[in-house]
Amino acid sequence: MSLYMINCSPCFFKYCGMHTHDCFELILNLEGEGIMTIGDKQFPFYPGSVHIVPKNTPHIKDSCNQFKDIYFLTDTLSMATHSIDESRPIVFSDDANKTLEKLMHMMLYRYLQGNKNDSVLESMYELAIRIIEEASVKADVCPIVDEIIRQLTLSFNDPLLSMENVLNATGYNKDHIRRIFIKETGMTPKDYLTALRITQAKKLLKRQKETHMSINDIGALCGYYDPQYFSRIFKREVGLPPMEYAKKHS
């Protein structure tokens, strides 16, 4: 597994002519909008969009205005944790926190330092590949569902989290979004949130002897300010009260 090169557009372009590589190219758009043609398919690009071009595949990038990219060339898209079809283009968007963009800028800085045995750059590169793997698996997931999952994951420990507000923020009818969410995940948004909270609670309860946290504290860290409610939900989901679960698994 090798990172061949990473670079950033030195200036703004309007057009990048047809060319190919004997390796994979990952292109993250930083600024501008337009159309990217990969083989015989066309894809829109915009800030945060990511396009992965398969080996030896002709590709063109065209904009009415200007665009700027950061990109790298690699010999692989997988670390064997997921099965990726490397013969077709992969298209996805960076997350709202610009995780991949920030990572690629850090990779570029390390790469330009010129240290051939840079273990930090290698670790960053491996992380980027894992992000690509995860994104390729999520490529067919409804973007709205993916955003709801992101919101729930980032806010699961907030006891004041309003599911109604999360669903309203999508701009779609709540019942419609709830049905789509169930179709994509197999559970309601509320059940998904509960699963996140109980999963974290189980992790903390298993380490209670090390952390010396009380059951009440663990419940609060998982979004349950009411200890009795936490205990009731935990027993319903796991089959044991929190204290018994901690004793059994610590």
Coordinates of C-alpha atoms in Angstrom, one line a residue:
M1 CA 0.0 0.0 0.0
S2 CA 1.7 3.2 -1.2
L3 CA 1.0 6.9 -1.4
Y4 CA 2.5 8.0 -4.6
M5 CA 1.9 11.8 -4.4
I6 CA -0.3 14.4 -2.8
N7 CA -0.7 17.9 -4.1
C8 CA -2.9 20.9 -4.2
S9 CA -3.9 23.1 -7.2
P10 CA -1.4 25.9 -7.3
C11 CA -4.0 28.2 -8.7
F12 CA -7.6 28.3 -9.9
F13 CA -8.5 26.3 -13.0
K14 CA -11.5 26.4 -15.3
Y15 CA -10.6 23.2 -17.2
C16 CA -8.5 20.2 -16.7
G17 CA -8.1 18.2 -20.0
M18 CA -8.5 14.5 -20.5
H19 CA -5.8 12.4 -18.9
T20 CA -5.2 9.0 -17.2
H21 CA -3.1 7.5 -14.4
D22 CA -1.9 4.0 -13.8
C23 CA -3.0 4.4 -10.2
F24 CA -6.1 5.6 -8.3
E25 CA -6.6 9.4 -8.0
L26 CA -8.6 10.9 -5.1
I27 CA -9.8 14.4 -5.8
L28 CA -11.4 16.6 -3.1
N29 CA -12.8 19.9 -4.4
L30 CA -12.0 22.9 -2.3
E31 CA -13.6 25.7 -4.2
G32 CA -15.8 26.1 -7.3
E33 CA -18.5 24.0 -9.1
G34 CA -18.7 22.2 -12.4
I35 CA -18.8 18.8 -14.0
M36 CA -16.3 15.9 -13.7
T37 CA -16.3 13.3 -16.5
I38 CA -14.9 9.9 -15.5
G39 CA -14.9 7.4 -18.3
D40 CA -18.4 7.7 -19.9
K41 CA -20.1 9.1 -16.8
Q42 CA -20.5 12.7 -15.6
F43 CA -20.7 13.8 -12.0
P44 CA -21.2 17.3 -10.5
F45 CA -18.4 18.7 -8.2
Y46 CA -18.7 21.3 -5.5
P47 CA -16.8 22.3 -2.3
G48 CA -16.4 19.1 -0.3
S49 CA -17.2 16.7 -3.1
V50 CA -14.8 13.7 -3.5
H51 CA -14.2 11.8 -6.7
I52 CA -12.1 8.7 -6.9
V53 CA -10.9 7.9 -10.4
P54 CA -10.1 4.2 -11.2
K55 CA -6.8 3.2 -12.7
N56 CA -6.3 4.0 -16.4
T57 CA -9.6 5.7 -16.7
P58 CA -9.8 9.0 -18.7
H59 CA -11.2 11.9 -16.8
I60 CA -11.9 15.6 -17.4
K61 CA -12.8 18.4 -15.1
D62 CA -14.7 21.5 -16.4
S63 CA -16.1 24.6 -14.7
C64 CA -17.9 27.7 -16.0
N65 CA -16.0 29.7 -13.4
Q66 CA -12.9 28.4 -11.5
F67 CA -12.1 25.5 -9.2
K68 CA -9.4 24.4 -6.8
D69 CA -8.6 20.8 -5.6
I70 CA -6.5 18.8 -3.3
Y71 CA -5.7 15.3 -4.5
F72 CA -3.5 12.3 -4.0
L73 CA -2.4 9.2 -6.1
T74 CA -2.4 5.8 -4.5
D75 CA -2.1 2.1 -5.6
T76 CA -5.0 0.9 -3.4
L77 CA -8.4 2.0 -2.0
S78 CA -8.8 -0.8 0.5
M79 CA -7.2 -2.2 3.7
A80 CA -9.3 -5.4 3.3
T81 CA -11.9 -4.3 6.0
H82 CA -14.5 -3.7 3.2
S83 CA -14.9 -4.9 -0.3
I84 CA -14.6 -2.0 -2.8
D85 CA -15.4 -2.2 -6.5
E86 CA -12.2 -0.6 -7.7
S87 CA -13.3 -0.7 -11.4
R88 CA -15.9 2.1 -11.0
P89 CA -15.7 5.7 -9.9
I90 CA -16.5 6.4 -6.3
V91 CA -18.3 9.6 -5.5
F92 CA -19.1 11.0 -2.0
S93 CA -19.0 14.1 0.0
D94 CA -16.7 15.0 2.9
D95 CA -18.6 15.3 6.3
A96 CA -19.8 18.6 7.8
N97 CA -16.6 18.8 9.9
K98 CA -14.4 18.6 6.8
T99 CA -12.6 15.6 8.2
L100 CA -11.0 14.4 5.0
E101 CA -10.1 17.9 3.8
K102 CA -8.3 18.6 7.1
L103 CA -6.5 15.3 7.0
M104 CA -5.4 15.8 3.4
H105 CA -4.0 19.2 4.2
M106 CA -2.0 17.7 7.1
M107 CA -0.8 14.9 4.8
L108 CA 0.3 17.5 2.2
Y109 CA 2.3 19.4 4.8
R110 CA 4.1 16.3 5.9
Y111 CA 4.6 15.1 2.4
L112 CA 6.3 18.4 1.4
Q113 CA 8.7 18.1 4.3
G114 CA 10.3 15.4 2.3
N115 CA 11.0 12.8 5.0
K116 CA 10.9 9.4 3.1
N117 CA 10.4 7.5 6.4
D118 CA 7.7 9.6 7.8
S119 CA 5.6 7.2 10.0
V120 CA 3.2 10.0 10.8
L121 CA 2.4 10.6 7.1
E122 CA 1.9 6.8 6.7
S123 CA -0.5 6.7 9.6
M124 CA -2.5 9.7 8.1
Y125 CA -2.6 8.0 4.8
E126 CA -3.9 4.7 6.3
L127 CA -6.6 6.8 8.1
A128 CA -7.6 8.4 4.8
I129 CA -7.9 5.0 3.2
R130 CA -10.2 3.9 6.0
I131 CA -12.3 7.0 5.5
I132 CA -12.6 6.1 1.8
E133 CA -13.6 2.6 2.7
E134 CA -16.3 3.8 5.1
A135 CA -17.6 6.4 2.6
S136 CA -17.8 3.8 -0.2
V137 CA -20.0 1.6 2.0
K138 CA -22.2 4.7 2.8
A139 CA -22.3 5.8 -0.8
D140 CA -25.8 4.3 -1.3
V141 CA -27.2 5.5 2.0
C142 CA -29.7 8.4 1.8
P143 CA -27.7 11.6 2.6
I144 CA -30.6 12.8 4.9
V145 CA -30.4 9.6 6.9
D146 CA -26.6 9.9 7.1
E147 CA -27.0 13.4 8.4
I148 CA -29.5 12.3 11.1
I149 CA -27.1 9.6 12.2
R150 CA -24.3 12.2 12.4
Q151 CA -26.4 14.5 14.5
L152 CA -27.5 11.7 16.9
T153 CA -23.9 10.4 17.2
L154 CA -22.5 13.8 18.1
S155 CA -25.3 14.6 20.5
F156 CA -26.4 11.3 22.0
N157 CA -25.2 12.3 25.5
D158 CA -27.3 15.5 25.5
P159 CA -30.4 14.8 27.7
L160 CA -32.2 17.7 26.1
L161 CA -31.7 16.4 22.6
S162 CA -35.0 16.8 20.8
M163 CA -35.7 14.2 18.2
E164 CA -38.4 16.4 16.8
N165 CA -35.9 19.2 16.2
V166 CA -33.4 16.8 14.6
L167 CA -36.1 15.6 12.1
N168 CA -37.5 19.1 11.5
A169 CA -34.0 20.3 10.6
T170 CA -34.0 18.0 7.5
G171 CA -36.7 20.2 6.0
Y172 CA -38.9 17.2 5.2
N173 CA -42.0 15.8 6.7
K174 CA -41.1 14.0 9.9
D175 CA -43.2 10.9 9.2
H176 CA -41.7 10.6 5.7
I177 CA -38.1 10.9 7.0
R178 CA -38.9 8.4 9.8
R179 CA -40.0 5.9 7.2
I180 CA -36.9 6.4 5.2
F181 CA -34.7 6.1 8.3
I182 CA -36.4 2.8 9.2
K183 CA -35.9 1.5 5.7
E184 CA -32.2 2.4 5.7
T185 CA -31.3 1.3 9.3
G186 CA -34.0 -1.1 10.4
M187 CA -34.9 1.0 13.4
T188 CA -36.6 4.3 14.2
P189 CA -34.4 7.4 14.9
K190 CA -35.5 7.1 18.6
D191 CA -34.4 3.5 18.8
Y192 CA -31.1 4.4 17.1
L193 CA -30.4 7.0 19.7
T194 CA -31.3 4.6 22.5
A195 CA -28.9 2.1 21.0
L196 CA -26.1 4.7 20.9
R197 CA -26.7 5.5 24.5
I198 CA -26.9 2.0 25.8
T199 CA -23.8 0.9 23.8
Q200 CA -21.8 3.7 25.5
A201 CA -23.3 2.8 28.9
K202 CA -22.2 -0.8 28.5
K203 CA -18.6 0.3 27.7
L204 CA -18.5 2.6 30.8
L205 CA -20.1 0.0 33.1
K206 CA -17.5 -2.6 32.1
R207 CA -14.8 -0.2 33.3
Q208 CA -16.5 1.0 36.4
K209 CA -13.8 -0.5 38.7
E210 CA -11.1 1.4 36.8
T211 CA -13.0 4.8 36.6
H212 CA -14.8 4.6 40.0
M213 CA -17.8 6.3 38.3
S214 CA -21.2 5.9 40.0
I215 CA -24.1 4.4 38.1
N216 CA -25.7 7.9 38.2
D217 CA -22.6 9.4 36.6
I218 CA -22.5 6.8 33.8
G219 CA -26.2 7.4 33.1
A220 CA -25.6 11.2 32.9
L221 CA -22.7 10.7 30.5
C222 CA -25.0 8.7 28.2
G223 CA -27.8 11.3 28.1
Y224 CA -29.9 10.1 31.1
Y225 CA -30.1 12.6 34.0
D226 CA -32.8 10.6 35.7
P227 CA -31.1 7.6 37.3
Q228 CA -34.3 5.6 37.6
Y229 CA -35.2 6.2 34.0
F230 CA -31.7 5.2 32.9
S231 CA -31.9 2.0 35.0
R232 CA -35.3 1.1 33.5
I233 CA -34.2 1.7 29.9
F234 CA -31.0 -0.2 30.4
K235 CA -32.7 -3.2 31.9
R236 CA -35.3 -3.2 29.1
E237 CA -32.6 -3.2 26.4
V238 CA -29.9 -5.4 28.0
G239 CA -31.9 -7.6 30.4
L240 CA -30.0 -6.6 33.5
P241 CA -30.0 -3.5 35.7
P242 CA -26.8 -1.4 35.3
M243 CA -25.3 -2.4 38.6
E244 CA -25.7 -6.1 37.9
Y245 CA -24.3 -5.7 34.4
A246 CA -21.3 -3.9 35.9
K247 CA -20.6 -6.6 38.4
K248 CA -21.0 -9.3 35.8
H249 CA -18.7 -7.8 33.2
S250 CA -16.1 -5.8 35.2

